[in-house]
Amino acid sequence: MERTQVAIIGAGPAGLLLAHLLHLRGIDSVVLERQSRAHIERRIRAGVLEQGSVDLLTSVGLADRLHRERLVHHGVELLFDGVGHRVPLSELSGRELTIYGQHELVKDLVAARLATGRPLWFDAPAVSVEGVEDAPVVRYVHDGREHELRCDVVAGCDGFHGVSRPAAGGALREYEHGYPYAWLGVLAEAPPSAEELIYASHDRGFALHSMRSPTVTRLYLQVAPDESAESWPDSRVWKELAVRLGRDQGFELTEGPIVDKSVTALRSFVVEPMRHGRLFLAGDAAHIVPATGAKGLNLAVVDVAVLASALGRFFADGDESGMDAYSATCLARIWRVQHFSWWMTSVLHLAPDGDPFTRRLQLSQLRYLTSSTAAATSFAENYVGLPFPEGVT
């Protein structure tokens, strides 16, 4: 039997950042991760950080390498009708975006956690979460033995398929929306073909040009949900990218060895509330957004920032007001981001039936966005990220 103040299930960005924020407040925690350290530090995920996320990481001493190696973007390009249209995000919103691979951030967070000397157990899957109404107990397996971890609070940061959310029983309501397309994502050892992200709306389907570093490019193609990565040999990938990212003039796609390739379905998911008793859900355990707006990681950062502030007040003087407000505070932002991500996804992706009416509506919206300062400003404010909730540090 073991004891801690906060049991954190999941060592992704949400769980590791929460552990660090609690450590700075003098709050003890144990972090449990079912995968190995090597696995989580290699896992390719998002790479776009909002300024609010970077500001928080900087303020708590976690962004030294990030600032040395990141790519800073002040705009994005919307490509349609064979013409690229730059949206000056920083000029319109006063904020910037950072490109820094999520797996690189995880490496930084793991190193910071290990430096504290507080427990971070890899290859330690949580088996069950019990007693969340008033006396939580997390049972997990590590080094071939089952352990019982008693705690005051459980933070479920273990993703959509983790054990945390089911521990609330039927107390939570789930909202879900599926999309009739998926993304084929590839990682290529090739210099980026442009300095900023390119979102392409093409009659053959959506494409996205992104990057991870000056020598590594991240690229996506809209595909059917039932397609496999094996049906897309490298030559086919590059040929299709050249078509969808092509334009009337001034662009050349840089090719290189493809080192990672996978197909990911797009979906939206939200659970309400994000708390049941002493169980608090954060990140993908509570919500998923389509990757179109690059919001998933940034929502998780806000979740744990709100939760850490609330737990800080609770453990300092027994004030539960922040804990009581946690779900409503986070959900207000989550639903705004869900709408923006749904809107971007709907506008940029080709409908499976190729409906010409829908296609004309999409192009109309894109033309309006790139010709109206008011529309572009609204887009920029949502894309670069809303301010953190008041009182969260």
Tab-separated table of C-alpha atoms in Angstrom:
chain	number	residue	atom	x	y	z
A	1	MET	CA	0.000	0.000	0.000
A	2	GLU	CA	1.282	3.439	-0.975
A	3	ARG	CA	0.119	6.999	-0.305
A	4	THR	CA	0.322	10.293	-2.192
A	5	GLN	CA	-1.682	13.490	-2.518
A	6	VAL	CA	-2.375	13.259	-6.268
A	7	ALA	CA	-2.264	10.121	-8.405
A	8	ILE	CA	-1.671	11.084	-12.037
A	9	ILE	CA	-2.543	8.413	-14.584
A	10	GLY	CA	-0.777	8.986	-17.880
A	11	ALA	CA	2.624	10.480	-18.697
A	12	GLY	CA	1.685	12.401	-21.796
A	13	PRO	CA	2.014	16.188	-21.907
A	14	ALA	CA	-1.052	16.679	-19.676
A	15	GLY	CA	0.043	14.335	-16.903
A	16	LEU	CA	3.689	15.378	-16.899
A	17	LEU	CA	2.929	19.104	-16.986
A	18	LEU	CA	0.405	18.737	-14.177
A	19	ALA	CA	2.992	16.864	-12.108
A	20	HIS	CA	5.474	19.705	-12.580
A	21	LEU	CA	2.949	22.412	-11.727
A	22	LEU	CA	1.997	20.525	-8.553
A	23	HIS	CA	5.656	20.035	-7.636
A	24	LEU	CA	6.209	23.800	-7.813
A	25	ARG	CA	3.352	24.184	-5.327
A	26	GLY	CA	4.854	21.606	-2.966
A	27	ILE	CA	2.172	19.005	-3.729
A	28	ASP	CA	3.259	15.373	-3.866
A	29	SER	CA	2.200	13.168	-6.784
A	30	VAL	CA	2.880	9.807	-8.389
A	31	VAL	CA	2.782	9.529	-12.201
A	32	LEU	CA	1.833	6.167	-13.724
A	33	GLU	CA	2.477	5.410	-17.405
A	34	ARG	CA	1.580	2.100	-19.054
A	35	GLN	CA	4.106	2.517	-21.883
A	36	SER	CA	7.907	2.607	-21.745
A	37	ARG	CA	9.876	5.835	-21.651
A	38	ALA	CA	11.265	5.125	-25.117
A	39	HIS	CA	7.752	4.692	-26.500
A	40	ILE	CA	6.318	7.981	-25.244
A	41	GLU	CA	9.421	9.922	-26.280
A	42	ARG	CA	9.193	8.602	-29.865
A	43	ARG	CA	5.432	8.902	-30.336
A	44	ILE	CA	4.732	11.355	-33.178
A	45	ARG	CA	1.913	13.738	-32.333
A	46	ALA	CA	1.036	17.426	-32.713
A	47	GLY	CA	3.645	20.096	-33.179
A	48	VAL	CA	1.850	23.457	-32.893
A	49	LEU	CA	1.924	25.361	-29.597
A	50	GLU	CA	-0.142	28.454	-28.954
A	51	GLN	CA	1.556	31.441	-27.379
A	52	GLY	CA	-0.336	30.880	-24.135
A	53	SER	CA	1.092	27.352	-23.894
A	54	VAL	CA	4.614	28.595	-24.581
A	55	ASP	CA	4.231	31.406	-22.050
A	56	LEU	CA	3.178	28.934	-19.351
A	57	LEU	CA	6.015	26.522	-20.126
A	58	THR	CA	8.456	29.426	-20.047
A	59	SER	CA	7.193	30.770	-16.722
A	60	VAL	CA	7.698	27.399	-14.990
A	61	GLY	CA	11.179	26.753	-16.400
A	62	LEU	CA	10.312	24.108	-18.991
A	63	ALA	CA	11.032	25.942	-22.237
A	64	ASP	CA	14.817	26.421	-22.489
A	65	ARG	CA	15.316	23.885	-25.299
A	66	LEU	CA	11.994	24.852	-26.844
A	67	HIS	CA	13.171	28.450	-27.294
A	68	ARG	CA	16.474	27.288	-28.800
A	69	GLU	CA	14.985	24.877	-31.319
A	70	ARG	CA	11.454	26.043	-32.100
A	71	LEU	CA	10.178	27.585	-35.311
A	72	VAL	CA	8.097	30.744	-34.809
A	73	HIS	CA	5.237	31.474	-37.201
A	74	HIS	CA	3.360	34.730	-37.656
A	75	GLY	CA	0.939	33.596	-40.348
A	76	VAL	CA	-0.575	30.682	-42.259
A	77	GLU	CA	-1.470	30.210	-45.891
A	78	LEU	CA	-4.869	29.151	-47.191
A	79	LEU	CA	-4.520	27.628	-50.655
A	80	PHE	CA	-7.540	27.308	-52.963
A	81	ASP	CA	-8.377	28.044	-56.596
A	82	GLY	CA	-4.669	27.485	-57.318
A	83	VAL	CA	-3.683	30.603	-55.352
A	84	GLY	CA	-2.182	30.948	-51.887
A	85	HIS	CA	-3.594	33.556	-49.502
A	86	ARG	CA	-1.540	34.461	-46.412
A	87	VAL	CA	-3.413	35.270	-43.193
A	88	PRO	CA	-1.143	37.490	-41.025
A	89	LEU	CA	-1.967	35.955	-37.642
A	90	SER	CA	0.341	38.061	-35.481
A	91	GLU	CA	-0.634	41.303	-37.203
A	92	LEU	CA	-4.318	40.581	-36.632
A	93	SER	CA	-4.129	39.049	-33.142
A	94	GLY	CA	-0.892	40.253	-31.577
A	95	ARG	CA	0.141	36.637	-30.888
A	96	GLU	CA	2.464	34.081	-32.489
A	97	LEU	CA	2.605	30.310	-32.963
A	98	THR	CA	5.434	27.912	-32.140
A	99	ILE	CA	6.317	24.742	-34.035
A	100	TYR	CA	7.896	22.206	-31.669
A	101	GLY	CA	7.220	18.483	-31.841
A	102	GLN	CA	5.081	17.051	-29.047
A	103	HIS	CA	7.534	14.168	-28.571
A	104	GLU	CA	10.281	16.740	-28.006
A	105	LEU	CA	8.141	18.472	-25.389
A	106	VAL	CA	7.539	15.105	-23.714
A	107	LYS	CA	11.309	14.567	-23.508
A	108	ASP	CA	11.657	17.928	-21.748
A	109	LEU	CA	8.821	17.127	-19.343
A	110	VAL	CA	10.186	13.662	-18.515
A	111	ALA	CA	13.629	15.104	-17.777
A	112	ALA	CA	12.086	17.779	-15.537
A	113	ARG	CA	10.071	15.206	-13.619
A	114	LEU	CA	13.031	12.905	-13.067
A	115	ALA	CA	15.065	15.864	-11.833
A	116	THR	CA	12.553	16.420	-9.017
A	117	GLY	CA	13.065	12.907	-7.666
A	118	ARG	CA	9.320	12.393	-7.377
A	119	PRO	CA	7.871	9.092	-8.678
A	120	LEU	CA	7.392	8.567	-12.408
A	121	TRP	CA	6.785	4.885	-13.155
A	122	PHE	CA	6.984	3.601	-16.736
A	123	ASP	CA	5.601	0.213	-17.780
A	124	ALA	CA	3.117	0.671	-14.937
A	125	PRO	CA	-0.436	0.298	-16.257
A	126	ALA	CA	-3.265	1.374	-13.990
A	127	VAL	CA	-5.645	-1.546	-13.580
A	128	SER	CA	-8.526	0.193	-11.812
A	129	VAL	CA	-9.588	3.405	-10.104
A	130	GLU	CA	-11.909	2.957	-7.132
A	131	GLY	CA	-13.530	5.050	-4.431
A	132	VAL	CA	-13.403	8.270	-6.413
A	133	GLU	CA	-16.372	9.743	-4.513
A	134	ASP	CA	-14.336	10.361	-1.350
A	135	ALA	CA	-11.316	8.038	-0.875
A	136	PRO	CA	-9.624	7.213	-4.195
A	137	VAL	CA	-7.511	4.107	-4.677
A	138	VAL	CA	-5.554	3.380	-7.860
A	139	ARG	CA	-4.403	-0.173	-8.446
A	140	TYR	CA	-1.526	-0.590	-10.873
A	141	VAL	CA	1.075	-3.138	-11.932
A	142	HIS	CA	4.804	-2.409	-11.872
A	143	ASP	CA	7.824	-4.737	-11.889
A	144	GLY	CA	5.487	-7.713	-11.991
A	145	ARG	CA	3.663	-6.784	-8.780
A	146	GLU	CA	0.281	-5.204	-8.146
A	147	HIS	CA	0.365	-1.999	-6.103
A	148	GLU	CA	-2.351	-0.086	-4.270
A	149	LEU	CA	-1.989	3.689	-4.339
A	150	ARG	CA	-4.194	5.685	-1.987
A	151	CYS	CA	-4.560	9.393	-2.663
A	152	ASP	CA	-6.647	12.503	-2.090
A	153	VAL	CA	-7.219	13.204	-5.794
A	154	VAL	CA	-6.934	11.259	-9.054
A	155	ALA	CA	-6.002	13.126	-12.247
A	156	GLY	CA	-7.036	11.072	-15.272
A	157	CYS	CA	-4.633	12.083	-18.051
A	158	ASP	CA	-4.610	8.675	-19.719
A	159	GLY	CA	-6.327	9.450	-23.002
A	160	PHE	CA	-9.540	8.295	-24.600
A	161	HIS	CA	-8.958	4.570	-23.963
A	162	GLY	CA	-7.656	4.870	-20.392
A	163	VAL	CA	-9.167	3.540	-17.173
A	164	SER	CA	-9.903	6.925	-15.611
A	165	ARG	CA	-13.098	7.986	-17.367
A	166	PRO	CA	-14.902	4.636	-16.881
A	167	ALA	CA	-14.240	4.974	-13.128
A	168	ALA	CA	-16.960	7.644	-13.007
A	169	GLY	CA	-19.548	5.025	-13.924
A	170	GLY	CA	-22.641	6.574	-15.471
A	171	ALA	CA	-22.107	9.996	-13.912
A	172	LEU	CA	-20.711	11.548	-17.098
A	173	ARG	CA	-22.413	12.424	-20.369
A	174	GLU	CA	-20.567	11.951	-23.631
A	175	TYR	CA	-20.928	14.002	-26.812
A	176	GLU	CA	-19.363	12.666	-29.998
A	177	HIS	CA	-19.256	13.587	-33.680
A	178	GLY	CA	-17.575	11.592	-36.436
A	179	TYR	CA	-16.254	12.877	-39.757
A	180	PRO	CA	-16.450	10.964	-43.045
A	181	TYR	CA	-12.736	11.282	-43.798
A	182	ALA	CA	-9.329	10.658	-42.250
A	183	TRP	CA	-5.773	11.979	-42.539
A	184	LEU	CA	-2.818	10.174	-44.001
A	185	GLY	CA	0.104	11.707	-42.127
A	186	VAL	CA	3.725	11.365	-43.229
A	187	LEU	CA	6.982	12.534	-41.699
A	188	ALA	CA	9.677	13.193	-44.286
A	189	GLU	CA	13.375	13.914	-43.974
A	190	ALA	CA	13.124	16.920	-46.254
A	191	PRO	CA	13.423	20.668	-45.695
A	192	PRO	CA	10.012	22.383	-45.542
A	193	SER	CA	8.797	23.679	-48.890
A	194	ALA	CA	7.437	26.860	-47.280
A	195	GLU	CA	8.212	28.910	-44.180
A	196	GLU	CA	4.669	28.662	-42.781
A	197	LEU	CA	1.851	26.109	-42.672
A	198	ILE	CA	-0.216	25.642	-45.821
A	199	TYR	CA	-3.866	24.534	-45.580
A	200	ALA	CA	-4.942	23.446	-49.045
A	201	SER	CA	-8.558	23.016	-50.163
A	202	HIS	CA	-8.486	21.125	-53.455
A	203	ASP	CA	-11.057	19.423	-55.648
A	204	ARG	CA	-9.224	16.134	-54.935
A	205	GLY	CA	-9.298	16.674	-51.174
A	206	PHE	CA	-7.591	18.519	-48.337
A	207	ALA	CA	-3.814	18.668	-47.816
A	208	LEU	CA	-1.634	20.255	-45.138
A	209	HIS	CA	2.016	21.220	-45.324
A	210	SER	CA	3.603	21.559	-41.884
A	211	MET	CA	7.055	21.038	-40.397
A	212	ARG	CA	8.919	19.869	-37.320
A	213	SER	CA	12.345	21.408	-37.919
A	214	PRO	CA	14.389	23.037	-40.696
A	215	THR	CA	15.117	19.522	-42.020
A	216	VAL	CA	11.910	17.596	-41.263
A	217	THR	CA	8.529	18.127	-42.922
A	218	ARG	CA	5.135	16.921	-41.674
A	219	LEU	CA	2.510	16.458	-44.406
A	220	TYR	CA	-1.107	15.303	-44.484
A	221	LEU	CA	-3.594	14.156	-47.100
A	222	GLN	CA	-7.341	13.695	-46.758
A	223	VAL	CA	-8.200	10.029	-47.338
A	224	ALA	CA	-11.185	7.771	-46.731
A	225	PRO	CA	-11.484	6.424	-43.159
A	226	ASP	CA	-11.137	2.820	-44.356
A	227	GLU	CA	-7.906	3.402	-46.283
A	228	SER	CA	-4.639	1.977	-44.963
A	229	ALA	CA	-1.189	3.503	-44.996
A	230	GLU	CA	0.015	0.449	-46.967
A	231	SER	CA	-2.158	1.498	-49.906
A	232	TRP	CA	-0.117	4.700	-50.166
A	233	PRO	CA	3.435	3.916	-51.333
A	234	ASP	CA	5.832	6.836	-51.123
A	235	SER	CA	5.636	7.619	-54.836
A	236	ARG	CA	1.847	7.922	-54.650
A	237	VAL	CA	2.072	10.166	-51.581
A	238	TRP	CA	4.449	12.619	-53.235
A	239	LYS	CA	2.482	12.656	-56.470
A	240	GLU	CA	-0.787	13.456	-54.681
A	241	LEU	CA	0.824	16.084	-52.456
A	242	ALA	CA	2.268	17.792	-55.523
A	243	VAL	CA	-1.214	18.008	-57.049
A	244	ARG	CA	-3.074	19.249	-53.975
A	245	LEU	CA	-0.351	21.685	-52.878
A	246	GLY	CA	0.289	22.870	-56.423
A	247	ARG	CA	-0.568	26.353	-57.537
A	248	ASP	CA	-0.499	28.552	-60.584
A	249	GLN	CA	3.035	29.787	-59.841
A	250	GLY	CA	5.800	30.104	-57.261
A	251	PHE	CA	5.871	26.764	-55.410
A	252	GLU	CA	8.013	23.629	-55.539
A	253	LEU	CA	7.425	20.660	-53.236
A	254	THR	CA	10.631	19.343	-51.668
A	255	GLU	CA	10.704	15.555	-51.440
A	256	GLY	CA	12.750	13.245	-49.229
A	257	PRO	CA	12.705	9.868	-47.465
A	258	ILE	CA	9.425	9.206	-45.636
A	259	VAL	CA	10.233	7.858	-42.158
A	260	ASP	CA	6.737	7.615	-40.671
A	261	LYS	CA	3.320	7.034	-42.221
A	262	SER	CA	-0.090	6.463	-40.610
A	263	VAL	CA	-3.830	7.020	-41.108
A	264	THR	CA	-5.830	8.761	-38.372
A	265	ALA	CA	-9.594	9.219	-38.290
A	266	LEU	CA	-10.994	12.631	-37.392
A	267	ARG	CA	-13.562	12.999	-34.637
A	268	SER	CA	-14.882	15.315	-31.940
A	269	PHE	CA	-15.567	14.126	-28.397
A	270	VAL	CA	-16.438	15.874	-25.115
A	271	VAL	CA	-17.429	14.495	-21.727
A	272	GLU	CA	-19.407	16.519	-19.203
A	273	PRO	CA	-18.639	17.152	-16.438
A	274	MET	CA	-14.867	16.627	-16.332
A	275	ARG	CA	-15.024	15.801	-12.633
A	276	HIS	CA	-16.682	13.128	-10.515
A	277	GLY	CA	-15.957	13.277	-6.796
A	278	ARG	CA	-12.176	13.327	-6.413
A	279	LEU	CA	-11.586	12.219	-10.012
A	280	PHE	CA	-10.604	14.953	-12.499
A	281	LEU	CA	-10.221	14.300	-16.229
A	282	ALA	CA	-7.829	16.283	-18.435
A	283	GLY	CA	-6.651	16.218	-22.038
A	284	ASP	CA	-7.776	13.406	-24.331
A	285	ALA	CA	-9.462	11.590	-21.434
A	286	ALA	CA	-12.060	14.385	-21.469
A	287	HIS	CA	-12.100	15.729	-25.018
A	288	ILE	CA	-10.793	15.141	-28.529
A	289	VAL	CA	-10.806	17.618	-31.412
A	290	PRO	CA	-10.059	16.972	-35.080
A	291	ALA	CA	-6.435	17.759	-35.836
A	292	THR	CA	-7.338	20.463	-38.353
A	293	GLY	CA	-6.895	23.344	-35.926
A	294	ALA	CA	-3.959	21.846	-33.954
A	295	LYS	CA	-5.798	22.369	-30.656
A	296	GLY	CA	-5.636	19.081	-28.742
A	297	LEU	CA	-2.305	19.612	-26.981
A	298	ASN	CA	-3.096	23.234	-26.214
A	299	LEU	CA	-6.440	22.366	-24.643
A	300	ALA	CA	-4.652	19.846	-22.416
A	301	VAL	CA	-2.209	22.534	-21.270
A	302	VAL	CA	-5.079	24.780	-20.194
A	303	ASP	CA	-6.848	21.889	-18.444
A	304	VAL	CA	-3.898	21.103	-16.213
A	305	ALA	CA	-3.110	24.760	-15.575
A	306	VAL	CA	-6.665	25.251	-14.292
A	307	LEU	CA	-6.497	22.018	-12.284
A	308	ALA	CA	-3.117	22.799	-10.730
A	309	SER	CA	-4.355	26.203	-9.552
A	310	ALA	CA	-7.468	24.610	-8.064
A	311	LEU	CA	-5.528	21.865	-6.290
A	312	GLY	CA	-3.036	24.398	-5.014
A	313	ARG	CA	-5.801	26.244	-3.159
A	314	PHE	CA	-7.312	22.984	-1.918
A	315	PHE	CA	-4.127	21.599	-0.417
A	316	ALA	CA	-3.044	24.999	0.949
A	317	ASP	CA	-6.158	25.852	2.935
A	318	GLY	CA	-8.956	23.450	2.054
A	319	ASP	CA	-10.571	25.846	-0.456
A	320	GLU	CA	-12.576	23.676	-2.880
A	321	SER	CA	-14.006	26.522	-4.980
A	322	GLY	CA	-11.477	26.031	-7.760
A	323	MET	CA	-12.134	22.304	-7.853
A	324	ASP	CA	-15.869	22.932	-8.010
A	325	ALA	CA	-15.380	25.353	-10.924
A	326	TYR	CA	-12.838	23.214	-12.798
A	327	SER	CA	-15.214	21.531	-15.226
A	328	ALA	CA	-17.242	24.621	-16.161
A	329	THR	CA	-14.085	26.716	-16.572
A	330	CYS	CA	-12.472	24.238	-18.937
A	331	LEU	CA	-15.620	23.341	-20.875
A	332	ALA	CA	-16.325	26.957	-21.815
A	333	ARG	CA	-13.053	26.990	-23.744
A	334	ILE	CA	-13.356	23.409	-24.993
A	335	TRP	CA	-16.701	23.996	-26.731
A	336	ARG	CA	-15.412	27.186	-28.379
A	337	VAL	CA	-12.410	25.256	-29.670
A	338	GLN	CA	-14.605	22.350	-30.743
A	339	HIS	CA	-16.669	24.706	-32.870
A	340	PHE	CA	-13.626	26.288	-34.471
A	341	SER	CA	-12.052	22.895	-35.225
A	342	TRP	CA	-15.358	21.590	-36.638
A	343	TRP	CA	-15.666	24.712	-38.799
A	344	MET	CA	-12.128	24.417	-40.169
A	345	THR	CA	-12.624	20.733	-40.867
A	346	SER	CA	-15.941	21.313	-42.629
A	347	VAL	CA	-14.646	24.161	-44.782
A	348	LEU	CA	-11.383	22.574	-45.906
A	349	HIS	CA	-12.276	18.918	-46.560
A	350	LEU	CA	-13.916	17.631	-49.699
A	351	ALA	CA	-17.301	16.050	-49.022
A	352	PRO	CA	-17.185	12.275	-49.757
A	353	ASP	CA	-20.009	12.518	-52.290
A	354	GLY	CA	-18.364	15.467	-54.049
A	355	ASP	CA	-21.539	17.523	-53.733
A	356	PRO	CA	-20.965	20.618	-55.942
A	357	PHE	CA	-23.285	22.764	-53.802
A	358	THR	CA	-21.224	22.082	-50.665
A	359	ARG	CA	-18.034	22.745	-52.603
A	360	ARG	CA	-19.303	26.150	-53.752
A	361	LEU	CA	-20.189	27.046	-50.144
A	362	GLN	CA	-16.688	26.086	-48.991
A	363	LEU	CA	-15.006	28.228	-51.609
A	364	SER	CA	-17.325	31.120	-50.800
A	365	GLN	CA	-16.295	31.011	-47.150
A	366	LEU	CA	-12.604	30.815	-48.020
A	367	ARG	CA	-12.871	33.753	-50.412
A	368	TYR	CA	-14.684	35.798	-47.782
A	369	LEU	CA	-12.139	34.945	-45.072
A	370	THR	CA	-9.215	36.006	-47.255
A	371	SER	CA	-10.844	39.237	-48.460
A	372	SER	CA	-12.430	40.535	-45.245
A	373	THR	CA	-10.314	41.944	-42.415
A	374	ALA	CA	-13.097	41.233	-39.938
A	375	ALA	CA	-13.375	37.578	-40.986
A	376	ALA	CA	-9.599	37.139	-41.023
A	377	THR	CA	-9.312	38.679	-37.550
A	378	SER	CA	-11.894	36.292	-36.122
A	379	PHE	CA	-10.034	33.378	-37.720
A	380	ALA	CA	-6.688	34.596	-36.365
A	381	GLU	CA	-7.988	35.056	-32.810
A	382	ASN	CA	-9.286	31.498	-32.711
A	383	TYR	CA	-6.338	29.928	-34.512
A	384	VAL	CA	-3.579	31.439	-32.344
A	385	GLY	CA	-5.501	30.548	-29.189
A	386	LEU	CA	-7.777	32.298	-26.737
A	387	PRO	CA	-6.339	33.822	-23.535
A	388	PHE	CA	-6.081	31.554	-20.493
A	389	PRO	CA	-9.027	31.680	-18.076
A	390	GLU	CA	-8.834	34.547	-15.613
A	391	GLY	CA	-6.875	33.782	-12.466
A	392	VAL	CA	-4.994	30.790	-13.909
A	393	THR	CA	-1.214	31.015	-13.707
